[in-house]
PDB file of C-alpha atoms in Angstrom:
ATOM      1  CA  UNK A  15     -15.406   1.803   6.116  1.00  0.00           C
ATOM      2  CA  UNK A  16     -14.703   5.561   6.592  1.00  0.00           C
ATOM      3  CA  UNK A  17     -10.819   5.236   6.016  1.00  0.00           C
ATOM      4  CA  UNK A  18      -8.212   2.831   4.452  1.00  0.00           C
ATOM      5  CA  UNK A  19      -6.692   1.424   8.101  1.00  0.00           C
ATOM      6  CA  UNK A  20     -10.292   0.294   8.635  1.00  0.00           C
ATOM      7  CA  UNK A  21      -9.151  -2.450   6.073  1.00  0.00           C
ATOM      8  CA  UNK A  22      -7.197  -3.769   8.712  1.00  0.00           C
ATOM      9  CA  UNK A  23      -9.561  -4.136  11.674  1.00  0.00           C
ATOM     10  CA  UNK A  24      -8.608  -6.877  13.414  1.00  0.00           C
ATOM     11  CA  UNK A  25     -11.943  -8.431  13.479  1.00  0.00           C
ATOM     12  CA  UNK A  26     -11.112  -9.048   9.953  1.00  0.00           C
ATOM     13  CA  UNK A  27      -8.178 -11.144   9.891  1.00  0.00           C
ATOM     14  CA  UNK A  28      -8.502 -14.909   8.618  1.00  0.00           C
ATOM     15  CA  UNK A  29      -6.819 -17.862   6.586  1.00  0.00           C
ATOM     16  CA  UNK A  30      -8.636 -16.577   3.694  1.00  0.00           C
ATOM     17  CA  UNK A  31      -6.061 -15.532   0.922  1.00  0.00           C
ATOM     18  CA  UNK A  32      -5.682 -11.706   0.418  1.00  0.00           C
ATOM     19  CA  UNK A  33      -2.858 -11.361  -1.227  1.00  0.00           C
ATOM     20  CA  UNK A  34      -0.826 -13.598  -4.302  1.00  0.00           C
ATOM     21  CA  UNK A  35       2.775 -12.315  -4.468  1.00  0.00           C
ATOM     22  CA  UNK A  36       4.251 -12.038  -8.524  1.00  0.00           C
ATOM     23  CA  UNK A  37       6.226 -15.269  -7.787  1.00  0.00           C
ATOM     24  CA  UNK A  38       2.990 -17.211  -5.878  1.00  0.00           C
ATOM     25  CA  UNK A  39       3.700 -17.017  -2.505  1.00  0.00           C
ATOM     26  CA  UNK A  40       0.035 -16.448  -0.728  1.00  0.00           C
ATOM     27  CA  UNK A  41      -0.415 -14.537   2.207  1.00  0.00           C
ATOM     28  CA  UNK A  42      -3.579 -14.323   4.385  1.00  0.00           C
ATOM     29  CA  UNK A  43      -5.419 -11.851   5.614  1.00  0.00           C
ATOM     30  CA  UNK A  44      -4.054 -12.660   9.202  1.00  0.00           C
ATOM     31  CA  UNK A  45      -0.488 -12.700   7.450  1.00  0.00           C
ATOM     32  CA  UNK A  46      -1.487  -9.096   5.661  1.00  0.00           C
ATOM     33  CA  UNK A  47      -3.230  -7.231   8.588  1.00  0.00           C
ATOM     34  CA  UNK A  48      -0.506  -8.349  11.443  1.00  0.00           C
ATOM     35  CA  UNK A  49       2.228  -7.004   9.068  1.00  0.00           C
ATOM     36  CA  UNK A  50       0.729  -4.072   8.137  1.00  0.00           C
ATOM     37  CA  UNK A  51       0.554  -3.151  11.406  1.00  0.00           C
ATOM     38  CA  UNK A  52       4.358  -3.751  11.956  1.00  0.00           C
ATOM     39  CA  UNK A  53       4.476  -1.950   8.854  1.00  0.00           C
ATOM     40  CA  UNK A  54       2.932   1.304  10.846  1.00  0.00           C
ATOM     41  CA  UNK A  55       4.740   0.914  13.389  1.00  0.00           C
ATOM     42  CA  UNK A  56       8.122   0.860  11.780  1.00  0.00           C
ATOM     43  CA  UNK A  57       7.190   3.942   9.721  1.00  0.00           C
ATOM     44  CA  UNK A  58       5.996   5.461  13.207  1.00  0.00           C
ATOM     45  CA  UNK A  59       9.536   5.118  14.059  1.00  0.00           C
ATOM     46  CA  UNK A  60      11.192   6.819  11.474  1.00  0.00           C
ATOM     47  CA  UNK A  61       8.930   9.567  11.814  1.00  0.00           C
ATOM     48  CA  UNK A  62       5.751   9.156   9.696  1.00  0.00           C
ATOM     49  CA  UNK A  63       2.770  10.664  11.162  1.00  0.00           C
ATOM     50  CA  UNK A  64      -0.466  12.397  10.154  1.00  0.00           C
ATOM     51  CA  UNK A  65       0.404  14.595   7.300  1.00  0.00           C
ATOM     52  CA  UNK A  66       3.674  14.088   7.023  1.00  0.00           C
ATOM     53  CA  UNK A  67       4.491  11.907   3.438  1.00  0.00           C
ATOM     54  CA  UNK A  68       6.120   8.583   2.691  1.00  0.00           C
ATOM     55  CA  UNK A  69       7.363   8.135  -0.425  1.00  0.00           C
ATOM     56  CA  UNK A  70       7.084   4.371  -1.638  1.00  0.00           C
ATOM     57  CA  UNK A  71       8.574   2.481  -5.038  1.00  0.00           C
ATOM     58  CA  UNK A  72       5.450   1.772  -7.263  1.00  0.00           C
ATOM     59  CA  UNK A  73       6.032  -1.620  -7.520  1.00  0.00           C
ATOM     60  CA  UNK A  74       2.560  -3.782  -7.275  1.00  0.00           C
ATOM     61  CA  UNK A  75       4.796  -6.146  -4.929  1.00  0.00           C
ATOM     62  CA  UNK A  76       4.605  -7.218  -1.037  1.00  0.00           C
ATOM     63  CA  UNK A  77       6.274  -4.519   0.645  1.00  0.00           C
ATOM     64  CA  UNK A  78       5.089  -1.663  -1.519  1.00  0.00           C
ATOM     65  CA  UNK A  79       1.668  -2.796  -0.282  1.00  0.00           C
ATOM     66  CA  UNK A  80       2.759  -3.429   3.423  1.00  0.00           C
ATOM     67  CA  UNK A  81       3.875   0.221   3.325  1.00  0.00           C
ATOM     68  CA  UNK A  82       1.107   1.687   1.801  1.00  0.00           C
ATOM     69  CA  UNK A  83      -1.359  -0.031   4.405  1.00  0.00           C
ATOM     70  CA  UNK A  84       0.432   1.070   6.972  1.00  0.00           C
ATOM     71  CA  UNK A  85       1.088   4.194   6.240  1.00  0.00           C
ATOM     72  CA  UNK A  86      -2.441   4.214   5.698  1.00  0.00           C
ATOM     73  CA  UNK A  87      -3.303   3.566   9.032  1.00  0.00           C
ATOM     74  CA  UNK A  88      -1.290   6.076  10.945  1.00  0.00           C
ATOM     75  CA  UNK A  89      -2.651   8.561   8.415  1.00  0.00           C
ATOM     76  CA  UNK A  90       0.580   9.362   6.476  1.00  0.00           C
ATOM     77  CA  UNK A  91       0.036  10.627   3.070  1.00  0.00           C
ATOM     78  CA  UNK A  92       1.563   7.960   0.306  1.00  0.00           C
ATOM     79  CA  UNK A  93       3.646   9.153  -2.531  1.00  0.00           C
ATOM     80  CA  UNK A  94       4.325   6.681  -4.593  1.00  0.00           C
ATOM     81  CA  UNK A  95       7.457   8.219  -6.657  1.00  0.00           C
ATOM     82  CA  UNK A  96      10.554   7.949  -4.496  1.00  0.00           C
ATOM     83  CA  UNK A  97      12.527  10.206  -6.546  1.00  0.00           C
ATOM     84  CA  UNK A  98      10.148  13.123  -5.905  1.00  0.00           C
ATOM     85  CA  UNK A  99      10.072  12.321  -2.509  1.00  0.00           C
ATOM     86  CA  UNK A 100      13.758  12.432  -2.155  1.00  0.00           C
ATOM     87  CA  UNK A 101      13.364  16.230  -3.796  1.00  0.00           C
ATOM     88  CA  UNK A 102      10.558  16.974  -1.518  1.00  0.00           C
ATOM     89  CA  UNK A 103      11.948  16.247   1.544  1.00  0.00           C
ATOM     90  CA  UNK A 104       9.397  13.491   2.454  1.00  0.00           C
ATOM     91  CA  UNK A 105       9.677  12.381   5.952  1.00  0.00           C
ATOM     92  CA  UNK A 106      10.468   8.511   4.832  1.00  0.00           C
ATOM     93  CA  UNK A 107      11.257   7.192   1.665  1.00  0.00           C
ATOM     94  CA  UNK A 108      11.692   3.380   0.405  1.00  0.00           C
ATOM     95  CA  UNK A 109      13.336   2.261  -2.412  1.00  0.00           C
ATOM     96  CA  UNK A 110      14.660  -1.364  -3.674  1.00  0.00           C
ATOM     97  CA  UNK A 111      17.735  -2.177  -2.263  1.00  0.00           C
ATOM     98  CA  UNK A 112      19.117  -2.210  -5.981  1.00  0.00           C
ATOM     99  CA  UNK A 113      17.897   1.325  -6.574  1.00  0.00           C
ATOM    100  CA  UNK A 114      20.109   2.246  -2.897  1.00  0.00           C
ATOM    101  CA  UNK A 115      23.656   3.460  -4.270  1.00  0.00           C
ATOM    102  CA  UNK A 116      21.961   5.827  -6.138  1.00  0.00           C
ATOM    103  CA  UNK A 117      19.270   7.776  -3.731  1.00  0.00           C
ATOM    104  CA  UNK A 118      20.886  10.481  -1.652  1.00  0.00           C
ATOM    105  CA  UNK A 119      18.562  11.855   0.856  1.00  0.00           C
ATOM    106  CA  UNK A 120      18.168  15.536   2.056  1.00  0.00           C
ATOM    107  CA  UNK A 121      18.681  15.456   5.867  1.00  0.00           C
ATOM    108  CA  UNK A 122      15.734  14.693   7.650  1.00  0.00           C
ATOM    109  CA  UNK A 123      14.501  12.072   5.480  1.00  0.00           C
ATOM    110  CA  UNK A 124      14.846   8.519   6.465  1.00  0.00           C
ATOM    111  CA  UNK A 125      15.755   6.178   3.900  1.00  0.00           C
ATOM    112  CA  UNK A 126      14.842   2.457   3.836  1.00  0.00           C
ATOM    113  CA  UNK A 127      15.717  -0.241   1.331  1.00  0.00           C
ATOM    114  CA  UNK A 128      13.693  -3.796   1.038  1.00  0.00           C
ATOM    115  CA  UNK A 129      14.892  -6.765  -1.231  1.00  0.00           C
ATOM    116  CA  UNK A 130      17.915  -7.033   0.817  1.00  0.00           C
ATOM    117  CA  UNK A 131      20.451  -5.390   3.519  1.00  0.00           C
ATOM    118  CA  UNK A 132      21.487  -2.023   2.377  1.00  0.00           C
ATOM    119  CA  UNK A 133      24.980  -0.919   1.448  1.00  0.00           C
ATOM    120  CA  UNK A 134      25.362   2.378   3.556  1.00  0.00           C
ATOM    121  CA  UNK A 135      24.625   2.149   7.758  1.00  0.00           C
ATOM    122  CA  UNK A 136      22.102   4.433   8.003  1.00  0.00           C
ATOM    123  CA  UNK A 137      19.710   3.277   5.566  1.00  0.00           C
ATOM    124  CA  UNK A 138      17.015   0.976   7.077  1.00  0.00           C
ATOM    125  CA  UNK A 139      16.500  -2.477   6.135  1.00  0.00           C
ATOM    126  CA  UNK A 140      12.851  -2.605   6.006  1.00  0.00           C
ATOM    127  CA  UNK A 141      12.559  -7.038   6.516  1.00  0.00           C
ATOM    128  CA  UNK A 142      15.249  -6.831   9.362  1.00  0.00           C
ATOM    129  CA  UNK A 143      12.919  -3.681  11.183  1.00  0.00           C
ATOM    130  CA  UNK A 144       9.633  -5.421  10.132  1.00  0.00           C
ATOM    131  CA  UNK A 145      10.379  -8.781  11.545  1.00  0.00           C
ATOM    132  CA  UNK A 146      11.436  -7.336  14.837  1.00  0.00           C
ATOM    133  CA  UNK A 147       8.502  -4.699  15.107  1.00  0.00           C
ATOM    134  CA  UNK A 148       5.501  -4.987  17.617  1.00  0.00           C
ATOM    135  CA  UNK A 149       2.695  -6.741  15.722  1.00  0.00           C
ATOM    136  CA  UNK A 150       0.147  -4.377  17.727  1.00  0.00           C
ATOM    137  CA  UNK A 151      -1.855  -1.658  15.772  1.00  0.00           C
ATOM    138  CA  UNK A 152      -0.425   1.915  17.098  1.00  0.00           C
ATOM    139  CA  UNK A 153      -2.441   5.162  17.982  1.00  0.00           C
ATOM    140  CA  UNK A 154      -4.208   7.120  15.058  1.00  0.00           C
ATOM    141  CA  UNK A 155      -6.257   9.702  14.133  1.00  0.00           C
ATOM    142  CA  UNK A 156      -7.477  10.014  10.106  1.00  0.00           C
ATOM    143  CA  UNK A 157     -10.753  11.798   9.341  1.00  0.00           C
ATOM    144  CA  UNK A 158     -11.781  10.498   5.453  1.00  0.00           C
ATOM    145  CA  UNK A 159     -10.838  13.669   4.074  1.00  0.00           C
ATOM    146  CA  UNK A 160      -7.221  13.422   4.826  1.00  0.00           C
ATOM    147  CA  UNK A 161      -5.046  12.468   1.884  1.00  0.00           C
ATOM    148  CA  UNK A 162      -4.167   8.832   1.870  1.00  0.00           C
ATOM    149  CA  UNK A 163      -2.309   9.506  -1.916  1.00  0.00           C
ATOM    150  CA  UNK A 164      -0.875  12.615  -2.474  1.00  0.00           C
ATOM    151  CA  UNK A 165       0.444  14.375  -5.531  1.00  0.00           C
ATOM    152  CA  UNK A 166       2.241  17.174  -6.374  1.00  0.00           C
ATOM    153  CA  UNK A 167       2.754  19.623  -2.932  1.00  0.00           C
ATOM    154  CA  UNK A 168       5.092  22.667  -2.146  1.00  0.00           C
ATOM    155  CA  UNK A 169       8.077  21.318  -1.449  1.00  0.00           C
ATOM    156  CA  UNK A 170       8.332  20.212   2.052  1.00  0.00           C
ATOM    157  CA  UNK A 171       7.752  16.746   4.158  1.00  0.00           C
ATOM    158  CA  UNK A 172       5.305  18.340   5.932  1.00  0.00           C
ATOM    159  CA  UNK A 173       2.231  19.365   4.103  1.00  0.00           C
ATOM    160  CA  UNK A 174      -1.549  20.617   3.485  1.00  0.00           C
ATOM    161  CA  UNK A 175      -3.704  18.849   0.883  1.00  0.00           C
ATOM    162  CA  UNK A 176      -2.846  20.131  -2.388  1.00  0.00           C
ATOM    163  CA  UNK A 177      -3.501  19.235  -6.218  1.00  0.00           C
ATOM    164  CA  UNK A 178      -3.317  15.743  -6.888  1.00  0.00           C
ATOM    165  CA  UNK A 179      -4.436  14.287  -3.602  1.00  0.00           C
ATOM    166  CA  UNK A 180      -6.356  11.508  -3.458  1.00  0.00           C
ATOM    167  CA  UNK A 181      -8.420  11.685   0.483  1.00  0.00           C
ATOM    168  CA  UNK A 182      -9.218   8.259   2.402  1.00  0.00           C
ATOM    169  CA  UNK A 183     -13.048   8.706   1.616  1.00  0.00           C
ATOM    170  CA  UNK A 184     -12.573   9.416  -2.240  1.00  0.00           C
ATOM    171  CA  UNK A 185     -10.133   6.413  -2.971  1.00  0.00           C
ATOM    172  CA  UNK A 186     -12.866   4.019  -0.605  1.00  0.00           C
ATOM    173  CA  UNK A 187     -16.108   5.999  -2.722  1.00  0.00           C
ATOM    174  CA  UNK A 188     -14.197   4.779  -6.304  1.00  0.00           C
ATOM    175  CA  UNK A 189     -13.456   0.864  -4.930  1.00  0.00           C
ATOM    176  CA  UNK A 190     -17.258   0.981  -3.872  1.00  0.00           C
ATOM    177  CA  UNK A 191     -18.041   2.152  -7.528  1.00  0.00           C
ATOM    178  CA  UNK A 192     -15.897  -0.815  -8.599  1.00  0.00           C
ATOM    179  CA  UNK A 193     -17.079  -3.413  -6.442  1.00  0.00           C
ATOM    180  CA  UNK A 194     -20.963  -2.461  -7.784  1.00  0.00           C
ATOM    181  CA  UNK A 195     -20.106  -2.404 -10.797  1.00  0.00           C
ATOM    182  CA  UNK A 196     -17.824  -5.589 -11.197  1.00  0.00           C
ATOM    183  CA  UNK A 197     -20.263  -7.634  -8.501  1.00  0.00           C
ATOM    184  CA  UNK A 198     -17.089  -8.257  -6.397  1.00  0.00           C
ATOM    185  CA  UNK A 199     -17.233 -10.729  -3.828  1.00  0.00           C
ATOM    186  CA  UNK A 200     -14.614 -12.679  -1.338  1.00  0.00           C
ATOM    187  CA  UNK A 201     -14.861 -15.271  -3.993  1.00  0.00           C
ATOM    188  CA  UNK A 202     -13.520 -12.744  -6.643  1.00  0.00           C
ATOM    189  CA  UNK A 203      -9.269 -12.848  -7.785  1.00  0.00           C
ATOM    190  CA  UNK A 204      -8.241  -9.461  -8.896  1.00  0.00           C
ATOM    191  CA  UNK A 205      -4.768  -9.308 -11.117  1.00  0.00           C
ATOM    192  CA  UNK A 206      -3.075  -5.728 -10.123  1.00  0.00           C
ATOM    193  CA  UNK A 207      -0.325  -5.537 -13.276  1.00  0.00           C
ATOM    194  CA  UNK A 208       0.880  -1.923 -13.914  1.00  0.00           C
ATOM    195  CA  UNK A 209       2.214  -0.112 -11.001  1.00  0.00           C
ATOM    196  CA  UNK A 210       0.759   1.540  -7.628  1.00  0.00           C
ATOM    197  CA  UNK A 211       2.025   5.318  -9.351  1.00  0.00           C
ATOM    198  CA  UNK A 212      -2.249   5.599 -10.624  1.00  0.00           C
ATOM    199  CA  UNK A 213      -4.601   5.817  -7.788  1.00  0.00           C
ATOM    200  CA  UNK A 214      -7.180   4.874  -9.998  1.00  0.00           C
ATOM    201  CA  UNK A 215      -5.655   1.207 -10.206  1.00  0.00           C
ATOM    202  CA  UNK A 216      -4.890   0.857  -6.196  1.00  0.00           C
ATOM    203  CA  UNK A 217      -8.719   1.695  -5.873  1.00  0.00           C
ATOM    204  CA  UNK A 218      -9.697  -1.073  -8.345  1.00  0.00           C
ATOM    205  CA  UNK A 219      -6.557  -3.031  -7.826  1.00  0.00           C
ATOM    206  CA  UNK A 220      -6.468  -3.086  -4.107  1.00  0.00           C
ATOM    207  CA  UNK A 221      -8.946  -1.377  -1.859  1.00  0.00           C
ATOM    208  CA  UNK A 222     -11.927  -2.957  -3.533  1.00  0.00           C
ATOM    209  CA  UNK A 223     -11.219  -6.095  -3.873  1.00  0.00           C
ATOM    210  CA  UNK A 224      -9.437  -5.853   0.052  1.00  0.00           C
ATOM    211  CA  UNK A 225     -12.440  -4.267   1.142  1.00  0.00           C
ATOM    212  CA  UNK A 226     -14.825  -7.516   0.007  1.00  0.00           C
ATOM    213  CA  UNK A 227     -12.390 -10.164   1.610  1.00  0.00           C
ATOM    214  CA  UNK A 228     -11.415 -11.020  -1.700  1.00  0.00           C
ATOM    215  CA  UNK A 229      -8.163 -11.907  -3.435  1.00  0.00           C
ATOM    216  CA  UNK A 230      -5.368  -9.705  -5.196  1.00  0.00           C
ATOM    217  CA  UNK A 231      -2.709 -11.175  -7.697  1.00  0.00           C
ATOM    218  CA  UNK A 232       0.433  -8.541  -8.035  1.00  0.00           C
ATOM    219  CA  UNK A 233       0.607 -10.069 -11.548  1.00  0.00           C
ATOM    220  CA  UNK A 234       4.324  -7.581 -12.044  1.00  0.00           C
ATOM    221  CA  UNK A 235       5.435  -7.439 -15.391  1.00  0.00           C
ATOM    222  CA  UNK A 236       1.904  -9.934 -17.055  1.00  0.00           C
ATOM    223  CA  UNK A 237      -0.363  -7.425 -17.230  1.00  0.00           C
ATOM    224  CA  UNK A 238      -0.544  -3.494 -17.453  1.00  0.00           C
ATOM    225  CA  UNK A 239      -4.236  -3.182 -15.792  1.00  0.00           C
ATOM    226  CA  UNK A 240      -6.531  -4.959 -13.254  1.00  0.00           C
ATOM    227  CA  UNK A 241      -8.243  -7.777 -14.166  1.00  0.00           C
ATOM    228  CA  UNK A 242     -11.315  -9.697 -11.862  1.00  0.00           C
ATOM    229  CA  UNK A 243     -12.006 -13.223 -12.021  1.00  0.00           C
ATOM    230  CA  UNK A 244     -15.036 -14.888 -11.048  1.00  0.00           C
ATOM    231  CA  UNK A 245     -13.279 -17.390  -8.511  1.00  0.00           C
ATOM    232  CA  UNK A 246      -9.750 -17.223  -6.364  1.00  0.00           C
ATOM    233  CA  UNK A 247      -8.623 -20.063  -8.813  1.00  0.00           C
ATOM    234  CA  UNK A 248      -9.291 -18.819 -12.442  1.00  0.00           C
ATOM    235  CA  UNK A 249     -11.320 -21.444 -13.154  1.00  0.00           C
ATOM    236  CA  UNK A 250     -14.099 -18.839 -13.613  1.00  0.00           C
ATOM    237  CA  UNK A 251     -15.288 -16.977 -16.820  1.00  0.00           C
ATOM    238  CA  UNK A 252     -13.068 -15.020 -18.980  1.00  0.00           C
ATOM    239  CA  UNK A 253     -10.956 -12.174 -16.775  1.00  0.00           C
ATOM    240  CA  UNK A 254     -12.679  -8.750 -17.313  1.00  0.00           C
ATOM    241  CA  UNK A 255     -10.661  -5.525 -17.805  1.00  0.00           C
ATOM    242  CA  UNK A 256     -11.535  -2.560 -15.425  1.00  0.00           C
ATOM    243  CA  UNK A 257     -11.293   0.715 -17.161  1.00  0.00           C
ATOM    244  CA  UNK A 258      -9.512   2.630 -14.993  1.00  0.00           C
ATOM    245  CA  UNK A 259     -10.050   5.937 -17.331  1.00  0.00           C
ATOM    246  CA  UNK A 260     -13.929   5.380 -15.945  1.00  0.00           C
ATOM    247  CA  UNK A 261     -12.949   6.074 -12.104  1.00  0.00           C
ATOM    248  CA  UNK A 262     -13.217   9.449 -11.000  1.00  0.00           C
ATOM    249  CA  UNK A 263     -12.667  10.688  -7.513  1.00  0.00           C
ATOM    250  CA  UNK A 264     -14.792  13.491  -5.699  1.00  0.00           C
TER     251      UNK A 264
END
């Protein structure tokens, strides 16, 4: 893999479980791939292109990771602090529907809400615009030293790499560090606790184990780290902890 879409190449889509939701709904990797291409496509849309950033809740949860995938794909830089993105101008920014009332956009940046139909009009509702969306993956180009995470940046939605950034090749070189070093396979069950805010943790969290066809539990609130089993079930060994402090990007 040379960038993060190539997680979703279609060749790759199965019944296998990729993905365990905080209250245990599973979702496949057909179920993953086909929506993060709606995903794209919605965030295509409202205006997300190559460098241009979307600013996402943290949140380890479903739609957090729908939008960073997807995002992903049509090479749009991921902040994942919606309050800075608001300041920054960022081309699209989603929030929880509960955190709505109080976001108030700079014109020019598209709001969307998920968790719910928004109060104000002209905020998107993500599940309404995701369900109707074209399941088909849309037109890209992403070299692997774009940024795929971004950081801190000058102020505007559009933008050149700056400190902070995390590129497509860099966060797929630290999940290959992981997966050697953890012996990750499709029959591994990594728990992503914590939040998506340290790139560190979506490397170890959930590009690696993605990457090996194996499964991720957004464990919310249960655990502050990423933890790998040696089975999908937990009836393996003893979870290990990943020390995130030992991943460093190039």
């Amino acid at each position: 893999m040379d960038v993060v879409g190539d997680l979703l190449a279609r060749d790759r889509r199965s019944r296998d479980t990729a993905l365990v939701t905080a209250d245990g709904r599973e979702r496949t990797y057909h179920d993953l791939i086909t929506n993060a291409y709606k995903a794209a496509n919605v965030l295509r849309y409202l205006g997300a292109r190559e460098e241009s950033v979307v600013a996402v809740d943290p949140a380890p949860e479903w739609h957090a990771t729908l939008a960073f995938l997807g995002a992903a794909r049509l090479g749009a830089p991921v902040r994942f602090d919606p309050v800075a993105g608001i300041a920054a101008g960022d081309r699209v920014v989603l929030v929880a529907v509960d955190d709505e009332p109080g976001v108030d956009p700079r014109p020019g940046t598209n709001l969307v809400a998920f968790g719910g139909p928004p109060e104000r009009p002209e905020t998107t509702h993500w599940e309404q615009e995701l369900w109707s969306e074209n399941p088909a993956t849309p037109p890209s180009s992403v070299a692997p030293d774009d940024a795929v995470i971004c950081g801190a940046d000058d102020g505007g939605g559009d933008r050149d790499a700056g400190d902070g950034d995390v590129s497509h090749g860099a966060l797929l070189d630290a999940a290959a560090t992981v997966i050697e070093k953890h012996d990750l396979t499709a029959g591994s069950r990594v728990a992503f606790g914590g939040d998506l805010s340290d790139p560190r943790a979506v490397a170890a969290g959930l590009v690696a184990p993605l990457s090996v066809g194996a499964t991720v539990a957004l464990a919310g609130e249960s655990t502050s780290g990423v933890e790998i089993s040696e089975s999908t079930d937990e009836t393996g060994d003893r979870p290990r902890s990943v020390d995130l402090g030992s991943i460093a990007f190039r």
